[in-house]
PDB file of C-alpha atoms in Angstrom:
ATOM      1  CA  SER A 376       1.252  43.774 -46.260  1.00 78.00           C
ATOM      2  CA  GLN A 377       4.436  42.511 -44.712  1.00 80.00           C
ATOM      3  CA  THR A 378       5.695  38.950 -45.038  1.00 89.00           C
ATOM      4  CA  ILE A 379       8.743  37.105 -43.811  1.00 93.00           C
ATOM      5  CA  HIS A 380      10.369  34.203 -45.600  1.00 93.00           C
ATOM      6  CA  GLN A 381      12.764  31.804 -43.965  1.00 94.00           C
ATOM      7  CA  TRP A 382      14.395  28.803 -45.617  1.00 91.00           C
ATOM      8  CA  PRO A 383      15.034  25.977 -45.694  1.00 92.00           C
ATOM      9  CA  ALA A 384      12.382  24.460 -43.426  1.00 92.00           C
ATOM     10  CA  THR A 385      14.553  21.518 -42.463  1.00 94.00           C
ATOM     11  CA  LEU A 386      18.251  20.847 -42.829  1.00 96.00           C
ATOM     12  CA  VAL A 387      20.515  17.951 -41.914  1.00 97.00           C
ATOM     13  CA  GLN A 388      24.209  18.773 -41.967  1.00 97.00           C
ATOM     14  CA  PRO A 389      27.338  16.862 -40.933  1.00 98.00           C
ATOM     15  CA  VAL A 390      29.597  18.114 -38.175  1.00 97.00           C
ATOM     16  CA  GLY A 391      32.240  20.449 -39.542  1.00 97.00           C
ATOM     17  CA  SER A 392      30.215  21.547 -42.561  1.00 97.00           C
ATOM     18  CA  PRO A 393      29.291  25.205 -43.221  1.00 97.00           C
ATOM     19  CA  LEU A 394      25.843  26.694 -42.674  1.00 96.00           C
ATOM     20  CA  SER A 395      23.857  29.442 -44.294  1.00 96.00           C
ATOM     21  CA  LEU A 396      20.263  30.211 -43.321  1.00 96.00           C
ATOM     22  CA  GLU A 397      18.498  33.054 -45.034  1.00 95.00           C
ATOM     23  CA  CYS A 398      15.643  35.274 -43.991  1.00 96.00           C
ATOM     24  CA  THR A 399      13.991  37.983 -46.061  1.00 96.00           C
ATOM     25  CA  VAL A 400      11.232  40.434 -45.266  1.00 95.00           C
ATOM     26  CA  GLU A 401       8.866  42.053 -47.737  1.00 93.00           C
ATOM     27  CA  GLY A 402       6.607  45.058 -47.431  1.00 89.00           C
ATOM     28  CA  THR A 403       8.627  47.168 -45.031  1.00 88.00           C
ATOM     29  CA  SER A 404      11.923  49.010 -44.945  1.00 87.00           C
ATOM     30  CA  ASN A 405      14.689  49.240 -42.358  1.00 88.00           C
ATOM     31  CA  PRO A 406      13.103  46.753 -39.965  1.00 91.00           C
ATOM     32  CA  ASN A 407      14.776  45.403 -36.848  1.00 92.00           C
ATOM     33  CA  LEU A 408      15.771  41.805 -37.605  1.00 94.00           C
ATOM     34  CA  TYR A 409      16.380  38.968 -35.159  1.00 94.00           C
ATOM     35  CA  TRP A 410      17.761  35.431 -35.115  1.00 96.00           C
ATOM     36  CA  TYR A 411      16.689  33.114 -32.304  1.00 95.00           C
ATOM     37  CA  ARG A 412      17.535  29.520 -31.514  1.00 94.00           C
ATOM     38  CA  GLN A 413      15.195  27.197 -29.726  1.00 91.00           C
ATOM     39  CA  ALA A 414      16.691  24.085 -28.186  1.00 83.00           C
ATOM     40  CA  ALA A 415      14.641  21.541 -26.281  1.00 74.00           C
ATOM     41  CA  GLY A 416      13.766  22.844 -22.825  1.00 69.00           C
ATOM     42  CA  ARG A 417      15.751  26.047 -23.261  1.00 72.00           C
ATOM     43  CA  GLY A 418      13.229  28.513 -24.543  1.00 85.00           C
ATOM     44  CA  LEU A 419      14.041  31.098 -27.189  1.00 90.00           C
ATOM     45  CA  GLN A 420      17.611  32.316 -27.084  1.00 91.00           C
ATOM     46  CA  LEU A 421      18.367  35.578 -28.857  1.00 92.00           C
ATOM     47  CA  LEU A 422      21.445  35.056 -31.029  1.00 94.00           C
ATOM     48  CA  PHE A 423      21.713  38.242 -33.087  1.00 94.00           C
ATOM     49  CA  TYR A 424      19.727  41.342 -33.810  1.00 91.00           C
ATOM     50  CA  SER A 425      20.173  44.115 -36.301  1.00 93.00           C
ATOM     51  CA  VAL A 426      18.791  47.643 -36.422  1.00 90.00           C
ATOM     52  CA  GLY A 427      20.148  48.415 -39.894  1.00 90.00           C
ATOM     53  CA  ILE A 428      22.359  47.296 -42.775  1.00 91.00           C
ATOM     54  CA  GLY A 429      25.715  46.146 -41.511  1.00 87.00           C
ATOM     55  CA  GLN A 430      24.717  46.661 -37.870  1.00 91.00           C
ATOM     56  CA  ILE A 431      24.769  43.371 -36.007  1.00 93.00           C
ATOM     57  CA  SER A 432      24.623  42.817 -32.266  1.00 91.00           C
ATOM     58  CA  SER A 433      25.726  39.438 -30.984  1.00 90.00           C
ATOM     59  CA  GLU A 434      24.090  38.237 -27.825  1.00 87.00           C
ATOM     60  CA  VAL A 435      25.747  34.911 -27.218  1.00 81.00           C
ATOM     61  CA  PRO A 436      29.357  33.930 -27.971  1.00 67.00           C
ATOM     62  CA  GLN A 437      29.160  30.856 -30.139  1.00 78.00           C
ATOM     63  CA  ASN A 438      30.032  29.170 -33.361  1.00 88.00           C
ATOM     64  CA  LEU A 439      27.670  31.330 -35.419  1.00 94.00           C
ATOM     65  CA  SER A 440      27.743  34.685 -37.175  1.00 95.00           C
ATOM     66  CA  ALA A 441      25.150  36.900 -38.820  1.00 96.00           C
ATOM     67  CA  SER A 442      25.183  39.377 -41.649  1.00 95.00           C
ATOM     68  CA  ARG A 443      22.768  41.859 -43.142  1.00 96.00           C
ATOM     69  CA  PRO A 444      23.936  42.529 -46.685  1.00 94.00           C
ATOM     70  CA  GLN A 445      20.679  44.196 -47.712  1.00 94.00           C
ATOM     71  CA  ASP A 446      18.016  46.109 -45.831  1.00 94.00           C
ATOM     72  CA  ARG A 447      15.562  43.219 -45.658  1.00 94.00           C
ATOM     73  CA  GLN A 448      17.911  40.248 -45.734  1.00 96.00           C
ATOM     74  CA  PHE A 449      19.390  38.591 -42.670  1.00 96.00           C
ATOM     75  CA  ILE A 450      21.746  35.633 -42.929  1.00 96.00           C
ATOM     76  CA  LEU A 451      22.888  33.242 -40.220  1.00 96.00           C
ATOM     77  CA  SER A 452      26.137  31.425 -40.923  1.00 96.00           C
ATOM     78  CA  SER A 453      28.707  29.065 -39.541  1.00 96.00           C
ATOM     79  CA  LYS A 454      32.042  27.971 -40.953  1.00 95.00           C
ATOM     80  CA  LYS A 455      32.047  24.641 -39.119  1.00 96.00           C
ATOM     81  CA  LEU A 456      28.962  23.233 -37.468  1.00 96.00           C
ATOM     82  CA  LEU A 457      29.049  21.531 -34.081  1.00 95.00           C
ATOM     83  CA  LEU A 458      26.608  18.975 -32.725  1.00 94.00           C
ATOM     84  CA  SER A 459      25.464  21.594 -30.224  1.00 91.00           C
ATOM     85  CA  ASP A 460      24.304  23.835 -33.078  1.00 93.00           C
ATOM     86  CA  SER A 461      21.294  21.575 -33.616  1.00 93.00           C
ATOM     87  CA  GLY A 462      17.990  23.264 -32.903  1.00 93.00           C
ATOM     88  CA  PHE A 463      15.087  25.221 -34.288  1.00 93.00           C
ATOM     89  CA  TYR A 464      16.144  28.586 -35.708  1.00 95.00           C
ATOM     90  CA  LEU A 465      13.669  31.410 -35.989  1.00 94.00           C
ATOM     91  CA  CYS A 466      13.969  34.700 -37.794  1.00 96.00           C
ATOM     92  CA  ALA A 467      11.799  37.668 -36.829  1.00 95.00           C
ATOM     93  CA  TRP A 468      11.277  41.297 -37.764  1.00 93.00           C
ATOM     94  CA  ALA A 469       9.840  44.318 -35.992  1.00 90.00           C
ATOM     95  CA  ASP A 470       9.392  47.935 -36.950  1.00 84.00           C
ATOM     96  CA  TRP A 471       9.138  49.818 -33.685  1.00 78.00           C
ATOM     97  CA  ASP A 472       9.372  53.240 -35.284  1.00 73.00           C
ATOM     98  CA  ARG A 473       6.412  52.789 -37.591  1.00 69.00           C
ATOM     99  CA  GLY A 474       3.831  51.349 -35.257  1.00 68.00           C
ATOM    100  CA  HIS A 475       4.482  47.632 -35.806  1.00 68.00           C
ATOM    101  CA  LEU A 476       4.918  47.214 -32.087  1.00 78.00           C
ATOM    102  CA  GLU A 477       5.424  43.483 -32.075  1.00 85.00           C
ATOM    103  CA  ALA A 478       7.773  40.961 -33.641  1.00 89.00           C
ATOM    104  CA  PHE A 479       6.648  38.832 -36.563  1.00 91.00           C
ATOM    105  CA  PHE A 480       8.190  35.396 -36.953  1.00 92.00           C
ATOM    106  CA  GLY A 481       9.095  33.152 -39.825  1.00 92.00           C
ATOM    107  CA  GLN A 482       8.164  29.482 -39.838  1.00 91.00           C
ATOM    108  CA  GLY A 483      11.589  28.390 -38.644  1.00 92.00           C
ATOM    109  CA  THR A 484      14.365  26.052 -39.776  1.00 94.00           C
ATOM    110  CA  ARG A 485      14.889  22.719 -38.042  1.00 93.00           C
ATOM    111  CA  LEU A 486      18.655  22.103 -38.124  1.00 95.00           C
ATOM    112  CA  THR A 487      20.041  18.706 -37.218  1.00 96.00           C
ATOM    113  CA  VAL A 488      23.802  18.347 -37.072  1.00 96.00           C
ATOM    114  CA  VAL A 489      24.904  14.728 -37.382  1.00 97.00           C
TER     115      VAL A 489
ATOM    116  CA  ALA B 213      19.309  44.924 -19.396  1.00 78.00           C
ATOM    117  CA  GLN B 214      15.979  43.190 -19.551  1.00 82.00           C
ATOM    118  CA  SER B 215      15.235  39.623 -18.490  1.00 89.00           C
ATOM    119  CA  VAL B 216      12.180  37.401 -18.276  1.00 93.00           C
ATOM    120  CA  THR B 217      11.346  34.500 -15.986  1.00 94.00           C
ATOM    121  CA  GLN B 218       8.484  32.141 -16.641  1.00 95.00           C
ATOM    122  CA  LEU B 219       7.832  30.433 -13.369  1.00 93.00           C
ATOM    123  CA  ASP B 220       6.309  27.210 -14.668  1.00 94.00           C
ATOM    124  CA  SER B 221       7.882  25.028 -17.330  1.00 93.00           C
ATOM    125  CA  GLN B 222       4.800  22.805 -17.647  1.00 95.00           C
ATOM    126  CA  VAL B 223       1.173  23.391 -16.744  1.00 97.00           C
ATOM    127  CA  PRO B 224      -1.270  20.495 -17.090  1.00 97.00           C
ATOM    128  CA  VAL B 225      -4.939  21.392 -16.849  1.00 97.00           C
ATOM    129  CA  PHE B 226      -8.286  19.827 -17.652  1.00 97.00           C
ATOM    130  CA  GLU B 227     -10.481  21.118 -20.420  1.00 97.00           C
ATOM    131  CA  GLU B 228     -12.823  23.978 -19.404  1.00 97.00           C
ATOM    132  CA  ALA B 229     -10.744  24.737 -16.301  1.00 98.00           C
ATOM    133  CA  PRO B 230      -9.158  28.168 -15.784  1.00 98.00           C
ATOM    134  CA  VAL B 231      -5.439  28.608 -16.258  1.00 98.00           C
ATOM    135  CA  GLU B 232      -2.773  31.148 -15.314  1.00 98.00           C
ATOM    136  CA  LEU B 233       0.722  31.188 -16.811  1.00 98.00           C
ATOM    137  CA  ARG B 234       3.117  33.269 -14.790  1.00 98.00           C
ATOM    138  CA  CYS B 235       5.708  35.703 -16.068  1.00 97.00           C
ATOM    139  CA  ASN B 236       8.013  38.064 -14.189  1.00 96.00           C
ATOM    140  CA  TYR B 237      10.375  40.523 -15.806  1.00 94.00           C
ATOM    141  CA  SER B 238      13.304  42.641 -14.799  1.00 92.00           C
ATOM    142  CA  SER B 239      14.171  45.989 -16.311  1.00 85.00           C
ATOM    143  CA  SER B 240      15.550  49.328 -15.219  1.00 80.00           C
ATOM    144  CA  VAL B 241      13.562  51.170 -17.891  1.00 82.00           C
ATOM    145  CA  SER B 242       9.994  51.204 -19.168  1.00 83.00           C
ATOM    146  CA  VAL B 243       9.139  48.165 -21.220  1.00 86.00           C
ATOM    147  CA  TYR B 244       6.782  46.591 -23.688  1.00 90.00           C
ATOM    148  CA  LEU B 245       5.508  43.132 -22.711  1.00 93.00           C
ATOM    149  CA  PHE B 246       4.250  40.322 -24.923  1.00 95.00           C
ATOM    150  CA  TRP B 247       2.807  36.842 -24.855  1.00 97.00           C
ATOM    151  CA  TYR B 248       3.330  34.567 -27.837  1.00 96.00           C
ATOM    152  CA  VAL B 249       2.046  31.078 -28.580  1.00 96.00           C
ATOM    153  CA  GLN B 250       3.884  28.384 -30.510  1.00 93.00           C
ATOM    154  CA  TYR B 251       2.268  25.279 -31.956  1.00 89.00           C
ATOM    155  CA  PRO B 252       4.553  22.301 -32.755  1.00 82.00           C
ATOM    156  CA  ASN B 253       7.160  22.976 -35.433  1.00 77.00           C
ATOM    157  CA  GLN B 254       5.794  26.415 -36.207  1.00 82.00           C
ATOM    158  CA  GLY B 255       6.820  29.979 -35.681  1.00 84.00           C
ATOM    159  CA  LEU B 256       5.396  32.200 -32.959  1.00 91.00           C
ATOM    160  CA  GLN B 257       2.070  33.972 -33.029  1.00 93.00           C
ATOM    161  CA  LEU B 258       1.279  37.015 -30.931  1.00 94.00           C
ATOM    162  CA  LEU B 259      -1.452  36.505 -28.315  1.00 96.00           C
ATOM    163  CA  LEU B 260      -1.402  39.969 -26.774  1.00 95.00           C
ATOM    164  CA  LYS B 261       0.841  42.864 -25.850  1.00 93.00           C
ATOM    165  CA  TYR B 262       1.110  45.607 -23.275  1.00 92.00           C
ATOM    166  CA  LEU B 263       2.508  48.899 -24.508  1.00 87.00           C
ATOM    167  CA  SER B 264       0.931  51.456 -22.178  1.00 84.00           C
ATOM    168  CA  GLY B 265      -2.423  52.462 -20.725  1.00 85.00           C
ATOM    169  CA  SER B 266      -4.845  49.977 -19.207  1.00 87.00           C
ATOM    170  CA  THR B 267      -3.042  47.281 -17.265  1.00 90.00           C
ATOM    171  CA  LEU B 268      -5.544  44.597 -18.312  1.00 95.00           C
ATOM    172  CA  VAL B 269      -4.882  43.512 -21.866  1.00 95.00           C
ATOM    173  CA  LYS B 270      -7.165  41.276 -23.893  1.00 96.00           C
ATOM    174  CA  GLY B 271      -5.833  39.140 -26.707  1.00 95.00           C
ATOM    175  CA  ILE B 272      -6.873  36.509 -29.177  1.00 94.00           C
ATOM    176  CA  ASN B 273      -8.474  33.166 -28.357  1.00 93.00           C
ATOM    177  CA  GLY B 274      -9.967  34.437 -25.086  1.00 96.00           C
ATOM    178  CA  PHE B 275      -6.642  35.115 -23.364  1.00 97.00           C
ATOM    179  CA  GLU B 276      -5.931  38.143 -21.228  1.00 97.00           C
ATOM    180  CA  ALA B 277      -2.992  39.375 -19.171  1.00 97.00           C
ATOM    181  CA  GLU B 278      -2.500  41.908 -16.429  1.00 95.00           C
ATOM    182  CA  PHE B 279       0.515  44.172 -16.139  1.00 94.00           C
ATOM    183  CA  ASN B 280       1.555  44.732 -12.543  1.00 94.00           C
ATOM    184  CA  LYS B 281       4.367  47.240 -12.338  1.00 91.00           C
ATOM    185  CA  SER B 282       4.938  46.946  -8.590  1.00 91.00           C
ATOM    186  CA  GLN B 283       5.335  43.177  -8.833  1.00 92.00           C
ATOM    187  CA  THR B 284       7.015  43.335 -12.243  1.00 93.00           C
ATOM    188  CA  SER B 285       4.650  40.655 -13.494  1.00 95.00           C
ATOM    189  CA  PHE B 286       2.618  40.002 -16.626  1.00 97.00           C
ATOM    190  CA  HIS B 287       0.619  36.849 -15.995  1.00 98.00           C
ATOM    191  CA  LEU B 288      -1.489  35.284 -18.728  1.00 98.00           C
ATOM    192  CA  ARG B 289      -4.973  33.957 -17.945  1.00 98.00           C
ATOM    193  CA  LYS B 290      -7.862  32.207 -19.598  1.00 98.00           C
ATOM    194  CA  PRO B 291     -11.099  31.420 -17.738  1.00 97.00           C
ATOM    195  CA  SER B 292     -11.857  28.207 -19.642  1.00 97.00           C
ATOM    196  CA  VAL B 293      -9.311  26.346 -21.760  1.00 97.00           C
ATOM    197  CA  HIS B 294      -9.865  24.096 -24.753  1.00 97.00           C
ATOM    198  CA  ILE B 295      -7.912  21.137 -26.071  1.00 95.00           C
ATOM    199  CA  SER B 296      -6.774  23.373 -28.923  1.00 94.00           C
ATOM    200  CA  ASP B 297      -4.964  25.653 -26.442  1.00 96.00           C
ATOM    201  CA  THR B 298      -2.331  22.958 -25.969  1.00 96.00           C
ATOM    202  CA  ALA B 299       0.882  24.657 -27.045  1.00 96.00           C
ATOM    203  CA  GLU B 300       3.965  26.394 -25.728  1.00 95.00           C
ATOM    204  CA  TYR B 301       3.590  29.928 -24.456  1.00 97.00           C
ATOM    205  CA  PHE B 302       6.332  32.525 -24.297  1.00 96.00           C
ATOM    206  CA  CYS B 303       6.505  35.779 -22.407  1.00 96.00           C
ATOM    207  CA  ALA B 304       8.777  38.469 -23.862  1.00 95.00           C
ATOM    208  CA  VAL B 305      10.019  41.950 -23.005  1.00 92.00           C
ATOM    209  CA  SER B 306      11.578  44.779 -24.920  1.00 88.00           C
ATOM    210  CA  ARG B 307      12.551  48.195 -23.733  1.00 81.00           C
ATOM    211  CA  PHE B 308      10.234  51.087 -24.491  1.00 71.00           C
ATOM    212  CA  GLN B 309      10.411  51.987 -28.176  1.00 67.00           C
ATOM    213  CA  GLY B 310      11.750  48.615 -29.082  1.00 66.00           C
ATOM    214  CA  GLY B 311      15.137  47.110 -29.869  1.00 77.00           C
ATOM    215  CA  LYS B 312      16.291  43.895 -28.272  1.00 85.00           C
ATOM    216  CA  LEU B 313      13.433  41.445 -27.649  1.00 89.00           C
ATOM    217  CA  ILE B 314      14.064  38.930 -24.867  1.00 91.00           C
ATOM    218  CA  PHE B 315      11.997  35.796 -24.295  1.00 93.00           C
ATOM    219  CA  GLY B 316      11.400  33.625 -21.272  1.00 93.00           C
ATOM    220  CA  GLN B 317      12.020  29.894 -21.167  1.00 93.00           C
ATOM    221  CA  GLY B 318       8.478  29.048 -22.194  1.00 94.00           C
ATOM    222  CA  THR B 319       5.578  27.277 -20.510  1.00 96.00           C
ATOM    223  CA  GLU B 320       4.158  24.138 -22.007  1.00 95.00           C
ATOM    224  CA  LEU B 321       0.396  24.146 -21.541  1.00 97.00           C
ATOM    225  CA  SER B 322      -1.195  20.716 -21.812  1.00 97.00           C
ATOM    226  CA  VAL B 323      -4.996  20.585 -21.828  1.00 97.00           C
ATOM    227  CA  LYS B 324      -6.469  17.193 -21.065  1.00 96.00           C
ATOM    228  CA  PRO B 325     -10.037  16.032 -21.761  1.00 95.00           C
TER     229      PRO B 325
END
């Protein structure tokens, strides 16, 4: 069966520090991968999605970047965090071509920038 | 491009009452539609999805939704809610055969005794 791991669960970082959030998926290959941010009262904002290794689509211009160095690994990064980067970050995967016609979510990372 | 609008940010309701959470979408192509539920500080769990076929879709926990192509809507309903249904609910759309998955702003359902 497929599983998704996202860590850390919570993170407190100072303004100007770097960020690296990691997400890995097990039990499938070449999934679509997604990073979302959830800020209070603003729903789920799609940040990046990837349909394959090295293929990243950015949805919102911002202080963040994403990379997919391996098939089932998706990393969200920042060189210098801003206060506005605080929020709940969710990773998800889907496999539209193989009948997994829904997105499966990790448990999320609560990021507080201080 | 696809977009989703959830018409109510908060819906308070008494226990055992019926509830409807409204969702409208916009797309120039055929779509898949989803409803997810999120409990505090957790990820999202799928309630139900519409891919094709019957426009009335039944999901988990007694929820159902109806796809209305002419009104571009996918409203979520439950005939009798429980305290445990208190959560945030998200409507989402992706184009047919997948790809980008776009969510609405969410509706906070609060069930009161």
